[in-house]
Tab-separated table of C-alpha atoms and ligand atoms in Angstrom:
chain	number	residue	atom	x	y	z
A	1	MET	CA	93.450	-20.494	-7.870
A	2	LEU	CA	90.636	-22.008	-6.341
A	3	HIS	CA	89.640	-23.829	-9.166
A	4	GLU	CA	93.001	-25.830	-9.828
A	5	GLN	CA	93.173	-26.510	-6.427
A	6	ARG	CA	89.454	-28.424	-6.350
A	7	PHE	CA	90.633	-30.060	-9.672
A	8	PHE	CA	93.493	-31.705	-8.335
A	9	GLY	CA	92.962	-32.038	-4.633
A	10	PRO	CA	95.114	-32.308	-2.390
A	11	GLY	CA	98.005	-34.558	-2.308
A	12	VAL	CA	98.441	-35.633	-5.821
A	13	PRO	CA	102.520	-35.728	-6.439
A	14	ARG	CA	103.174	-32.719	-8.579
A	15	ARG	CA	104.850	-34.867	-10.597
A	16	THR	CA	101.593	-36.808	-11.318
A	17	LEU	CA	99.526	-33.610	-11.691
A	18	LEU	CA	102.145	-32.903	-14.523
A	19	ARG	CA	101.675	-35.731	-16.006
A	20	ALA	CA	98.073	-35.972	-16.311
A	21	SER	CA	97.374	-32.708	-16.844
A	22	ALA	CA	99.590	-33.163	-20.261
A	23	ALA	CA	97.459	-36.146	-21.304
A	24	LEU	CA	94.551	-34.268	-20.245
A	25	VAL	CA	95.192	-31.269	-23.028
A	26	GLY	CA	96.431	-33.691	-25.439
A	27	SER	CA	93.175	-35.890	-25.254
A	28	VAL	CA	90.747	-32.962	-26.038
A	29	VAL	CA	92.496	-31.316	-28.940
A	30	LEU	CA	90.471	-32.318	-31.585
A	31	GLY	CA	91.333	-33.550	-35.208
A	32	GLY	CA	95.386	-34.477	-34.434
A	33	CYS	CA	95.965	-30.323	-34.078
A	34	THR	CA	98.356	-29.789	-32.004
A	35	THR	CA	100.568	-27.042	-32.799
A	36	ALA	CA	100.833	-24.181	-29.736
A	37	ASP	CA	98.661	-21.545	-32.666
A	38	PRO	CA	95.734	-22.967	-34.020
A	39	ALA	CA	94.341	-21.316	-37.079
A	40	PRO	CA	91.220	-18.971	-35.449
A	41	SER	CA	88.727	-21.090	-37.272
A	42	THR	CA	90.435	-24.461	-35.708
A	43	PRO	CA	87.196	-25.941	-33.485
A	44	THR	CA	88.724	-26.713	-30.211
A	45	ALA	CA	87.129	-28.966	-27.827
A	46	ILE	CA	85.900	-27.537	-24.803
A	47	GLY	CA	88.254	-29.567	-21.511
A	48	PRO	CA	87.185	-29.741	-18.338
A	49	SER	CA	89.573	-26.541	-16.918
A	50	ASP	CA	87.514	-24.626	-19.752
A	51	PRO	CA	85.665	-21.784	-17.967
A	52	ARG	CA	82.727	-22.437	-19.434
A	53	VAL	CA	82.819	-25.243	-16.852
A	54	ALA	CA	82.760	-23.149	-14.195
A	55	MET	CA	80.184	-20.900	-14.934
A	56	ALA	CA	77.755	-24.067	-15.959
A	57	GLU	CA	78.394	-25.017	-12.317
A	58	THR	CA	77.849	-21.110	-11.214
A	59	ALA	CA	74.260	-21.423	-13.038
A	60	ARG	CA	73.441	-24.417	-11.631
A	61	ARG	CA	74.271	-22.810	-7.644
A	62	ARG	CA	71.418	-21.361	-5.676
A	63	SER	CA	72.104	-18.749	-3.142
A	64	GLY	CA	71.923	-20.477	0.372
A	65	ALA	CA	72.026	-24.312	-0.761
A	66	GLY	CA	73.389	-25.881	1.926
A	67	VAL	CA	76.982	-28.040	1.513
A	68	VAL	CA	76.893	-32.105	2.566
A	69	GLU	CA	80.145	-33.254	3.265
A	70	ALA	CA	81.300	-36.659	3.356
A	71	ALA	CA	84.314	-38.998	3.611
A	72	LEU	CA	84.983	-42.169	1.538
A	73	THR	CA	87.823	-44.471	1.711
A	74	ALA	CA	88.392	-46.992	-0.933
A	75	ALA	CA	90.449	-49.623	0.189
A	76	PRO	CA	90.917	-53.962	0.211
A	77	VAL	CA	88.221	-55.585	2.833
A	78	THR	CA	86.914	-58.823	3.825
A	79	VAL	CA	83.159	-59.354	4.260
A	80	ASP	CA	80.843	-61.147	4.946
A	81	LEU	CA	77.799	-61.671	1.743
A	82	GLY	CA	76.346	-63.716	4.284
A	83	GLY	CA	78.267	-67.400	5.249
A	84	VAL	CA	80.475	-66.514	2.369
A	85	THR	CA	83.542	-64.721	3.110
A	86	VAL	CA	85.571	-62.892	0.497
A	87	SER	CA	88.299	-60.012	-0.233
A	88	THR	CA	87.325	-57.649	-2.114
A	89	TRP	CA	87.791	-53.891	-2.469
A	90	ALA	CA	85.208	-51.732	-1.031
A	91	TYR	CA	84.375	-48.072	0.361
A	92	ASN	CA	84.923	-47.740	3.562
A	93	GLY	CA	84.679	-50.407	4.488
A	94	THR	CA	81.372	-52.197	3.259
A	95	VAL	CA	78.981	-53.327	0.637
A	96	PRO	CA	77.679	-51.405	-1.037
A	97	GLY	CA	79.367	-48.230	0.480
A	98	PRO	CA	77.688	-45.742	2.349
A	99	GLU	CA	74.449	-44.477	0.998
A	100	LEU	CA	74.507	-40.393	0.595
A	101	ARG	CA	71.696	-38.264	0.277
A	102	MET	CA	71.698	-34.396	-0.219
A	103	ARG	CA	68.595	-32.029	-1.630
A	104	VAL	CA	68.359	-30.719	-4.531
A	105	GLY	CA	70.623	-27.730	-5.368
A	106	GLU	CA	72.609	-28.992	-2.520
A	107	VAL	CA	76.750	-28.955	-2.858
A	108	LEU	CA	78.439	-32.409	-2.195
A	109	ARG	CA	81.622	-32.302	-1.309
A	110	VAL	CA	83.446	-35.706	-0.848
A	111	ALA	CA	87.033	-36.598	0.258
A	112	VAL	CA	87.938	-39.749	-1.687
A	113	THR	CA	91.202	-41.406	-0.276
A	114	ASN	CA	92.635	-44.044	-1.990
A	115	GLY	CA	93.938	-46.684	-0.269
A	116	LEU	CA	94.180	-49.517	-3.337
A	117	PRO	CA	97.214	-50.675	-4.640
A	118	GLU	CA	96.424	-49.297	-7.751
A	119	ASP	CA	95.198	-45.660	-9.459
A	120	THR	CA	90.768	-44.882	-8.788
A	121	THR	CA	88.666	-42.451	-9.630
A	122	VAL	CA	84.793	-41.984	-8.652
A	123	HIS	CA	82.092	-41.659	-11.233
A	124	TRP	CA	78.661	-40.144	-10.088
A	125	HIS	CA	76.432	-42.357	-12.311
A	126	GLY	CA	73.325	-40.185	-13.878
A	127	LEU	CA	74.211	-36.495	-12.327
A	128	ALA	CA	74.421	-33.643	-15.081
A	129	LEU	CA	77.297	-32.289	-12.326
A	130	ARG	CA	80.525	-30.253	-13.587
A	131	ASN	CA	82.476	-32.110	-16.226
A	132	ASP	CA	85.756	-31.863	-13.584
A	133	MET	CA	83.468	-33.669	-11.771
A	134	ASP	CA	82.471	-36.439	-14.116
A	135	GLY	CA	85.248	-38.790	-12.564
A	136	VAL	CA	86.647	-40.246	-16.223
A	137	PRO	CA	90.608	-40.780	-16.279
A	138	ASP	CA	92.341	-38.528	-18.357
A	139	LEU	CA	89.332	-37.299	-20.244
A	140	THR	CA	87.892	-34.822	-17.090
A	141	GLN	CA	90.684	-35.934	-14.708
A	142	PRO	CA	93.815	-37.538	-13.586
A	143	THR	CA	93.404	-40.455	-11.774
A	144	ILE	CA	93.633	-40.749	-7.905
A	145	ALA	CA	96.818	-42.167	-6.906
A	146	PRO	CA	97.252	-44.698	-4.508
A	147	GLY	CA	97.545	-42.741	-0.541
A	148	SER	CA	96.169	-39.675	-2.281
A	149	THR	CA	92.990	-37.785	-1.674
A	150	PHE	CA	90.841	-36.229	-4.219
A	151	SER	CA	87.786	-33.808	-3.583
A	152	TYR	CA	84.984	-34.140	-5.351
A	153	GLU	CA	82.684	-30.551	-4.917
A	154	PHE	CA	79.710	-29.825	-7.534
A	155	VAL	CA	75.975	-29.145	-7.528
A	156	ALA	CA	73.068	-31.742	-7.580
A	157	PRO	CA	70.964	-30.097	-10.115
A	158	HIS	CA	67.867	-32.472	-9.870
A	159	PRO	CA	66.444	-34.862	-7.688
A	160	GLY	CA	66.458	-38.962	-8.209
A	161	THR	CA	67.804	-41.944	-7.316
A	162	TYR	CA	71.615	-41.583	-8.280
A	163	TRP	CA	74.708	-43.800	-7.640
A	164	PHE	CA	78.654	-43.754	-7.630
A	165	HIS	CA	81.343	-46.133	-8.345
A	166	PRO	CA	85.026	-45.941	-10.028
A	167	HIS	CA	85.542	-45.528	-13.529
A	168	VAL	CA	89.100	-47.503	-13.915
A	169	GLY	CA	89.530	-50.412	-15.371
A	170	THR	CA	87.304	-53.550	-13.491
A	171	GLN	CA	86.927	-52.149	-10.144
A	172	LEU	CA	82.913	-51.829	-10.565
A	173	ASP	CA	83.185	-55.236	-10.364
A	174	ARG	CA	84.582	-55.117	-7.163
A	175	GLY	CA	82.085	-53.614	-3.837
A	176	LEU	CA	83.341	-50.716	-4.936
A	177	TYR	CA	79.363	-48.938	-5.413
A	178	ALA	CA	77.113	-47.282	-3.102
A	179	PRO	CA	73.990	-44.826	-3.874
A	180	LEU	CA	73.215	-40.999	-3.985
A	181	ILE	CA	69.916	-39.879	-3.538
A	182	VAL	CA	68.710	-36.293	-4.516
A	183	GLU	CA	66.008	-35.220	-2.443
A	184	ASP	CA	63.668	-33.008	-3.355
A	185	PRO	CA	62.078	-30.976	-0.360
A	186	ALA	CA	59.140	-29.989	-3.015
A	187	ASP	CA	57.841	-32.840	-3.963
A	188	PRO	CA	56.175	-34.936	-0.211
A	189	GLY	CA	55.887	-38.413	-2.479
A	190	ASP	CA	52.999	-40.273	-2.638
A	191	TYR	CA	54.217	-42.743	0.354
A	192	ASP	CA	55.541	-43.488	3.933
A	193	LEU	CA	58.535	-44.809	4.083
A	194	GLU	CA	61.538	-45.808	1.578
A	195	HIS	CA	64.819	-48.076	0.985
A	196	THR	CA	67.359	-48.141	-1.100
A	197	ILE	CA	67.919	-52.009	-3.093
A	198	MET	CA	71.335	-52.320	-5.096
A	199	LEU	CA	71.208	-55.444	-7.362
A	200	ASP	CA	74.921	-56.685	-8.164
A	201	ASP	CA	76.574	-59.950	-9.682
A	202	TRP	CA	79.306	-61.064	-7.727
A	203	VAL	CA	82.713	-63.149	-8.292
A	204	ASP	CA	85.621	-61.273	-6.726
A	205	GLY	CA	87.182	-63.410	-3.660
A	206	THR	CA	85.619	-66.485	-4.894
A	207	GLY	CA	88.670	-68.058	-6.737
A	208	ARG	CA	88.547	-65.421	-9.475
A	209	THR	CA	88.965	-61.767	-9.749
A	210	PRO	CA	87.290	-59.112	-12.333
A	211	PRO	CA	91.065	-58.938	-13.787
A	212	GLN	CA	91.362	-62.083	-14.026
A	213	VAL	CA	87.499	-62.532	-15.538
A	214	LEU	CA	88.329	-59.842	-18.020
A	215	ALA	CA	91.737	-61.697	-19.424
A	216	GLY	CA	89.896	-64.777	-19.948
A	217	LEU	CA	87.065	-63.426	-21.943
A	218	GLN	CA	90.120	-61.237	-24.248
A	219	GLY	CA	92.078	-64.833	-24.247
A	220	GLY	CA	88.800	-66.400	-25.950
A	221	GLN	CA	87.848	-68.587	-22.936
A	222	MET	CA	83.865	-69.119	-22.167
A	223	ASP	CA	83.788	-68.015	-18.848
A	224	MET	CA	83.067	-70.958	-16.509
A	225	PRO	CA	82.435	-70.150	-12.372
A	226	GLY	CA	86.203	-70.482	-10.615
A	227	MET	CA	87.578	-72.572	-8.170
A	228	GLY	CA	85.304	-71.911	-4.695
A	229	GLY	CA	82.704	-70.799	-6.885
A	230	ALA	CA	80.395	-73.702	-6.438
A	231	PRO	CA	76.357	-72.279	-6.323
A	232	ALA	CA	75.499	-71.874	-2.823
A	233	THR	CA	71.954	-72.165	-1.568
A	234	GLY	CA	69.072	-70.630	-3.452
A	235	GLN	CA	71.649	-69.648	-6.060
A	236	THR	CA	69.971	-72.218	-8.260
A	237	GLY	CA	66.552	-72.641	-9.910
A	238	ASN	CA	66.270	-69.847	-12.775
A	239	SER	CA	63.253	-71.272	-15.167
A	240	TYR	CA	63.137	-67.634	-16.860
A	241	PRO	CA	64.682	-67.844	-20.496
A	242	SER	CA	66.055	-64.620	-21.581
A	243	SER	CA	63.945	-63.418	-24.355
A	244	LEU	CA	63.053	-59.886	-23.131
A	245	LEU	CA	66.934	-60.020	-23.984
A	246	GLY	CA	66.821	-60.947	-27.552
A	247	GLY	CA	68.591	-64.188	-26.471
A	248	ASP	CA	72.171	-63.779	-25.125
A	249	PRO	CA	71.776	-63.068	-21.030
A	250	GLY	CA	75.380	-61.788	-20.624
A	251	ASP	CA	79.623	-62.644	-20.842
A	252	VAL	CA	80.026	-63.988	-17.239
A	253	THR	CA	78.837	-66.431	-15.284
A	254	TYR	CA	78.612	-65.270	-11.379
A	255	PRO	CA	78.195	-67.661	-8.703
A	256	TYR	CA	76.345	-65.357	-6.568
A	257	PHE	CA	73.944	-62.707	-7.162
A	258	LEU	CA	73.691	-60.077	-4.033
A	259	LEU	CA	71.218	-57.279	-3.012
A	260	ASN	CA	72.419	-54.824	-0.773
A	261	GLY	CA	75.420	-56.988	-0.345
A	262	ARG	CA	73.861	-59.971	1.002
A	263	LEU	CA	72.978	-63.953	-0.106
A	264	PRO	CA	69.548	-65.503	-0.087
A	265	ALA	CA	70.483	-66.857	2.120
A	266	ARG	CA	70.843	-64.050	4.554
A	267	PRO	CA	68.518	-61.271	3.283
A	268	LEU	CA	67.702	-57.441	4.380
A	269	THR	CA	64.527	-57.294	6.437
A	270	LEU	CA	62.511	-54.491	5.663
A	271	TYR	CA	60.053	-53.802	8.320
A	272	ALA	CA	56.690	-52.469	8.059
A	273	LYS	CA	53.376	-51.885	8.404
A	274	PRO	CA	50.121	-53.428	6.480
A	275	GLY	CA	48.822	-50.505	3.840
A	276	GLN	CA	51.782	-48.524	4.640
A	277	ARG	CA	52.973	-47.263	0.951
A	278	MET	CA	56.923	-48.531	0.658
A	279	ARG	CA	59.225	-46.891	-2.370
A	280	LEU	CA	61.991	-49.006	-3.443
A	281	ARG	CA	64.319	-47.415	-5.257
A	282	VAL	CA	66.306	-50.104	-7.174
A	283	VAL	CA	69.599	-49.999	-8.556
A	284	ASN	CA	70.995	-52.082	-10.778
A	285	ALA	CA	74.791	-51.986	-9.804
A	286	ALA	CA	75.895	-55.562	-12.147
A	287	SER	CA	78.917	-55.711	-13.825
A	288	ASP	CA	76.850	-57.994	-16.711
A	289	THR	CA	73.829	-59.069	-15.222
A	290	VAL	CA	70.076	-57.973	-15.912
A	291	PHE	CA	67.542	-58.138	-13.383
A	292	ARG	CA	63.759	-59.014	-13.277
A	293	LEU	CA	62.521	-58.251	-9.924
A	294	ALA	CA	59.179	-58.345	-7.847
A	295	VAL	CA	57.389	-58.261	-4.763
A	296	ALA	CA	55.701	-61.047	-4.253
A	297	GLY	CA	51.951	-60.865	-3.558
A	298	HIS	CA	51.776	-57.537	-5.051
A	299	ARG	CA	52.067	-55.302	-8.210
A	300	MET	CA	54.073	-52.342	-7.682
A	301	ARG	CA	54.016	-48.773	-9.640
A	302	VAL	CA	56.380	-47.836	-11.367
A	303	THR	CA	57.121	-43.536	-10.891
A	304	HIS	CA	61.045	-42.721	-11.976
A	305	SER	CA	63.591	-44.445	-13.632
A	306	ASP	CA	67.219	-43.022	-13.846
A	307	GLY	CA	65.682	-40.251	-11.280
A	308	PHE	CA	63.741	-38.713	-13.537
A	309	PRO	CA	59.663	-38.961	-13.473
A	310	VAL	CA	57.669	-40.983	-15.588
A	311	ARG	CA	53.387	-41.225	-15.887
A	312	PRO	CA	53.344	-43.909	-13.098
A	313	VAL	CA	52.477	-47.345	-14.734
A	314	ASP	CA	51.122	-50.360	-12.554
A	315	THR	CA	53.117	-53.512	-13.502
A	316	ASP	CA	54.112	-57.244	-11.876
A	317	ALA	CA	58.303	-56.789	-12.313
A	318	VAL	CA	60.275	-54.837	-14.193
A	319	LEU	CA	63.470	-55.103	-15.904
A	320	ILE	CA	66.509	-53.621	-14.644
A	321	GLY	CA	69.689	-53.094	-17.070
A	322	MET	CA	73.377	-52.449	-15.641
A	323	GLY	CA	73.526	-49.124	-14.281
A	324	GLU	CA	69.624	-48.444	-14.677
A	325	ARG	CA	67.114	-47.059	-11.968
A	326	TYR	CA	63.540	-47.529	-11.207
A	327	ASP	CA	61.730	-46.386	-8.679
A	328	VAL	CA	58.628	-48.193	-7.861
A	329	VAL	CA	55.761	-48.142	-4.929
A	330	ILE	CA	53.732	-50.921	-3.229
A	331	THR	CA	51.110	-50.994	-1.512
A	332	LEU	CA	51.692	-53.549	1.489
A	333	ALA	CA	49.932	-56.374	2.228
A	334	ASP	CA	49.574	-57.952	5.447
A	335	GLY	CA	52.498	-61.215	5.900
A	336	VAL	CA	56.268	-62.086	4.669
A	337	PHE	CA	57.050	-61.460	1.835
A	338	PRO	CA	59.873	-61.654	-0.449
A	339	VAL	CA	61.515	-59.005	-2.923
A	340	VAL	CA	63.180	-60.962	-5.915
A	341	ALA	CA	65.795	-60.022	-8.796
A	342	VAL	CA	66.576	-62.879	-10.916
A	343	ALA	CA	69.092	-62.735	-13.292
A	344	GLU	CA	67.927	-62.563	-16.423
A	345	GLY	CA	68.390	-65.848	-18.302
A	346	LYS	CA	71.302	-66.917	-15.928
A	347	ALA	CA	71.142	-68.785	-13.177
A	348	GLY	CA	70.286	-67.540	-10.083
A	349	GLN	CA	68.599	-64.721	-8.024
A	350	SER	CA	68.896	-62.104	-5.051
A	351	ARG	CA	66.699	-61.349	-2.709
A	352	ALA	CA	64.790	-58.908	0.317
A	353	ILE	CA	62.106	-59.800	2.870
A	354	ILE	CA	59.513	-57.267	3.197
A	355	ARG	CA	57.994	-58.363	6.956
A	356	THR	CA	54.707	-56.852	7.776
A	357	ALA	CA	53.730	-58.978	9.988
A	358	GLU	CA	55.131	-62.326	12.216
A	359	GLY	CA	55.358	-65.398	10.157
A	360	PRO	CA	57.908	-67.653	8.917
A	361	GLU	CA	60.360	-66.277	6.337
A	362	PRO	CA	59.450	-67.585	2.831
A	363	ALA	CA	62.389	-70.390	1.579
A	364	VAL	CA	65.515	-69.507	0.303
A	365	ASP	CA	64.657	-70.194	-3.700
A	366	ALA	CA	60.465	-69.213	-3.757
A	367	LEU	CA	59.812	-67.253	-6.944
A	368	PRO	CA	57.033	-64.694	-6.983
A	369	ALA	CA	54.652	-65.818	-9.206
A	370	GLU	CA	54.356	-62.044	-10.290
A	371	LEU	CA	57.862	-62.965	-11.912
A	372	THR	CA	56.222	-63.890	-15.007
A	373	GLY	CA	53.577	-61.618	-15.316
A	374	ARG	CA	53.986	-58.397	-17.009
A	375	VAL	CA	56.882	-57.233	-17.027
A	376	LEU	CA	57.879	-53.779	-17.295
A	377	THR	CA	60.494	-52.412	-19.725
A	378	GLU	CA	61.528	-48.706	-20.826
A	379	ALA	CA	59.277	-49.717	-23.619
A	380	ASP	CA	56.379	-48.971	-21.339
A	381	LEU	CA	57.082	-46.016	-20.353
A	382	ILE	CA	56.217	-42.043	-20.803
A	383	ALA	CA	58.366	-38.781	-18.867
A	384	THR	CA	55.791	-36.651	-17.392
A	385	GLU	CA	55.434	-33.237	-18.528
A	386	ALA	CA	57.786	-31.461	-16.226
A	387	VAL	CA	60.660	-33.358	-17.586
A	388	LEU	CA	59.942	-34.296	-21.295
A	389	VAL	CA	62.005	-32.945	-23.891
A	390	PRO	CA	59.824	-31.446	-26.610
A	391	GLU	CA	60.332	-32.798	-30.109
A	392	ARG	CA	62.321	-30.830	-32.544
A	393	VAL	CA	64.453	-30.955	-35.577
A	394	PRO	CA	68.015	-31.937	-34.336
A	395	ASP	CA	70.396	-29.347	-34.810
A	396	ARG	CA	72.747	-31.733	-35.185
A	397	SER	CA	72.629	-35.795	-35.221
A	398	HIS	CA	75.292	-38.668	-34.681
A	399	ASP	CA	74.639	-41.980	-35.329
A	400	LEU	CA	76.626	-44.685	-32.271
A	401	THR	CA	76.654	-47.962	-34.510
A	402	LEU	CA	77.703	-50.450	-31.966
A	403	GLY	CA	79.656	-53.263	-33.245
A	404	GLY	CA	81.965	-56.609	-32.060
A	405	GLY	CA	81.306	-59.820	-30.649
A	406	MET	CA	82.759	-62.464	-28.111
A	407	MET	CA	85.731	-63.913	-30.287
A	408	PRO	CA	87.709	-61.747	-30.212
A	409	TYR	CA	86.175	-60.410	-27.499
A	410	ARG	CA	86.114	-56.831	-28.961
A	411	TRP	CA	83.662	-54.459	-28.861
A	412	GLU	CA	83.452	-50.847	-30.518
A	413	ILE	CA	81.080	-47.809	-31.317
A	414	ASN	CA	81.554	-46.710	-35.189
A	415	GLY	CA	84.403	-49.116	-35.932
A	416	ARG	CA	86.376	-48.532	-33.374
A	417	ILE	CA	87.401	-49.000	-30.258
A	418	TYR	CA	87.861	-46.212	-27.222
A	419	GLY	CA	91.398	-44.760	-27.702
A	420	GLN	CA	91.024	-45.110	-31.567
A	421	HIS	CA	87.788	-43.072	-31.264
A	422	THR	CA	86.658	-39.896	-33.180
A	423	PRO	CA	85.142	-37.905	-30.381
A	424	LEU	CA	81.586	-37.014	-31.329
A	425	PRO	CA	81.141	-33.042	-31.805
A	426	MET	CA	78.445	-30.937	-30.327
A	427	SER	CA	78.432	-27.455	-29.396
A	428	PRO	CA	76.988	-25.356	-26.316
A	429	GLY	CA	72.957	-24.995	-26.781
A	430	GLU	CA	72.645	-27.593	-29.605
A	431	TYR	CA	69.886	-30.221	-29.466
A	432	VAL	CA	71.366	-33.498	-30.569
A	433	ARG	CA	69.992	-36.662	-31.391
A	434	LEU	CA	71.838	-39.755	-30.579
A	435	ARG	CA	71.127	-43.290	-32.527
A	436	PHE	CA	72.306	-46.045	-30.894
A	437	VAL	CA	71.830	-48.739	-33.547
A	438	ASN	CA	72.958	-52.643	-32.374
A	439	THR	CA	74.303	-54.161	-34.750
A	440	THR	CA	75.684	-57.574	-32.214
A	441	THR	CA	73.581	-60.250	-30.992
A	442	MET	CA	73.658	-58.804	-27.649
A	443	TYR	CA	71.938	-56.078	-25.462
A	444	HIS	CA	73.997	-53.092	-24.771
A	445	PRO	CA	72.814	-50.895	-21.800
A	446	MET	CA	74.139	-47.381	-23.485
A	447	HIS	CA	74.894	-44.281	-21.202
A	448	VAL	CA	75.955	-40.705	-21.315
A	449	HIS	CA	77.671	-38.881	-18.784
A	450	GLY	CA	76.842	-35.824	-17.499
A	451	HIS	CA	73.351	-35.936	-19.484
A	452	THR	CA	69.952	-37.340	-19.475
A	453	PHE	CA	68.283	-37.953	-23.087
A	454	GLN	CA	64.599	-37.995	-23.911
A	455	VAL	CA	64.214	-41.541	-25.279
A	456	ARG	CA	61.754	-41.290	-28.462
A	457	HIS	CA	59.998	-44.267	-29.802
A	458	PRO	CA	58.618	-44.804	-33.277
A	459	SER	CA	55.005	-44.398	-31.195
A	460	GLY	CA	56.784	-41.428	-29.581
A	461	PRO	CA	58.336	-39.904	-26.312
A	462	GLY	CA	59.669	-42.531	-23.558
A	463	ALA	CA	61.125	-41.882	-20.360
A	464	ARG	CA	63.710	-39.050	-19.564
A	465	LYS	CA	67.138	-41.430	-18.662
A	466	ASP	CA	70.526	-41.547	-18.861
A	467	THR	CA	71.102	-45.061	-19.634
A	468	VAL	CA	69.059	-47.188	-22.127
A	469	MET	CA	68.699	-50.899	-22.951
A	470	VAL	CA	69.577	-51.415	-26.705
A	471	MET	CA	68.369	-54.572	-27.857
A	472	PRO	CA	69.936	-56.892	-30.378
A	473	GLY	CA	69.519	-55.716	-33.907
A	474	GLN	CA	67.414	-52.210	-32.379
A	475	THR	CA	68.295	-48.962	-32.658
A	476	VAL	CA	67.080	-46.552	-29.843
A	477	VAL	CA	66.428	-42.686	-30.683
A	478	ALA	CA	68.023	-39.913	-27.609
A	479	ASP	CA	67.355	-36.737	-27.871
A	480	MET	CA	69.277	-33.917	-25.752
A	481	ILE	CA	70.189	-30.313	-24.813
A	482	ALA	CA	73.920	-29.626	-25.167
A	483	ASP	CA	73.679	-28.052	-22.046
A	484	ASN	CA	76.574	-28.653	-19.890
A	485	PRO	CA	79.525	-28.214	-21.728
A	486	GLY	CA	82.561	-30.554	-21.291
A	487	GLN	CA	84.319	-34.129	-22.684
A	488	TRP	CA	81.207	-36.498	-21.591
A	489	LEU	CA	82.411	-40.225	-21.831
A	490	THR	CA	79.134	-42.565	-23.273
A	491	HIS	CA	79.295	-46.109	-23.397
A	492	CYS	CA	78.337	-49.615	-22.706
A	493	HIS	CA	77.389	-50.087	-18.808
A	494	ASN	CA	78.140	-54.061	-19.552
A	495	LEU	CA	82.066	-53.444	-17.629
A	496	TYR	CA	83.310	-56.087	-20.096
A	497	HIS	CA	81.762	-54.533	-23.156
A	498	GLY	CA	83.381	-51.279	-21.941
A	499	GLU	CA	86.671	-52.230	-21.182
A	500	ALA	CA	86.787	-54.181	-24.353
A	501	GLY	CA	86.082	-50.688	-25.903
A	502	MET	CA	82.954	-49.934	-26.512
A	503	MET	CA	83.003	-46.472	-25.331
A	504	THR	CA	83.295	-42.939	-27.156
A	505	ALA	CA	83.113	-39.157	-25.914
A	506	LEU	CA	80.874	-36.550	-26.616
A	507	SER	CA	83.048	-33.445	-27.294
A	508	TYR	CA	81.949	-30.406	-27.157
A	509	GLN	CA	83.642	-27.670	-29.389
A	510	THR	CA	84.173	-23.679	-29.476
B	601	LIG	CU1	78.253	-45.251	-14.173
B	601	LIG	CU2	80.774	-44.076	-16.988
B	601	LIG	O1	79.301	-45.105	-15.891
B	602	LIG	CU1	77.436	-53.206	-24.102
């Protein structure tokens, strides 16, 4: 069957395939009911191979839509970050990996070859795609074994700024990430040129690897920079407290912060003309770092959050949590201007340069005054009328109580770590209200797979998002329509929190 072929992809050894599909079946049967012949009234989870998943995909297909093909190889590589050379893992040999671009409604077909020494998957962050292409081990697909290839194929139903990364272990904190831009031909956009900016915190190959960082945290150590992790030029001098995060800025001490894979001393330079309007699609691909981004000498107009349009708001700076994306438009002045992303509450920053004139490059540690002006967060945004999910009495509500802490290093949802969790049931077509209740002393960027939700503040609607910052002690309400059947991971996008348990699943049931 075409579907099966797609699901397991070419090159997966049959033994792996059988083992993996057994695990899949086990993981989607609810209530511990594993009998071969359940009573008809027993609710059954709608798994990734359920026909409803394919039906939802068929409904997204537009006749005559094109197919965009791409090939990705995840493999070890040595890269120069700009004066610092590291061994890491990357897609197609670069950090970030290649930007993929398609138009809304088109099909993306990507052959992913695993050249790593361990299993991997690819998750297409933010896209409401078919469940069996979501890239979550055991929950939606078997992992891709070393040396094998899996073909992802899905329709992109919404335009916007998205990205992709593995969903196995701490692989995201290596160089395995890249942008996925879904263009909207019907929306010409109020700008002349655009660039994608990926922000990252970097440790891999500096004397420690991400698995070692996790092991250290779980072993009860305070995270300290390792050998060879001495701060590079331009990595010190942060003077911004993390009051916006409610205190604790993160668990990991990173030696470097990168913008499009580069250290501040060798920045990306964007050339343009004065007066042009430049759209920046900003992605926070970091594992444990929030960034505060500003462009010297400019205000920016925020137009989209997590790919979805918002009523435009002008601001000096924007706060971006892990997994979040903000699109901003700036009208360029005449000169040479640093775009700086400060690691919020940490020591260091990353940067690019916008150049509309000749002139010397700004000092490597130059910090735009705009960083201490108005700093926009999700709380300042409202979805546009076209994408706003109107308020209704929910058919079903779920609390996700965020708990845990550093000692021991354990982060949980509803008192459980992932693997011991109780999936949160829902039925196709329901209006579902999620409440993220943060009982911890740290912020958590909470991400829902396969859906975007309407953030709802006490004062009214917020942005339409797939990843939302939940500050210490705060409760965030997120309303969503259950229109994409399957099993969907929901988790903290602090990679180390997720790995330490802060994940659960939304489980569609018949
Ligand atoms: Cu970037 Cu599970 O997600
Ligand atoms: Cu967290």
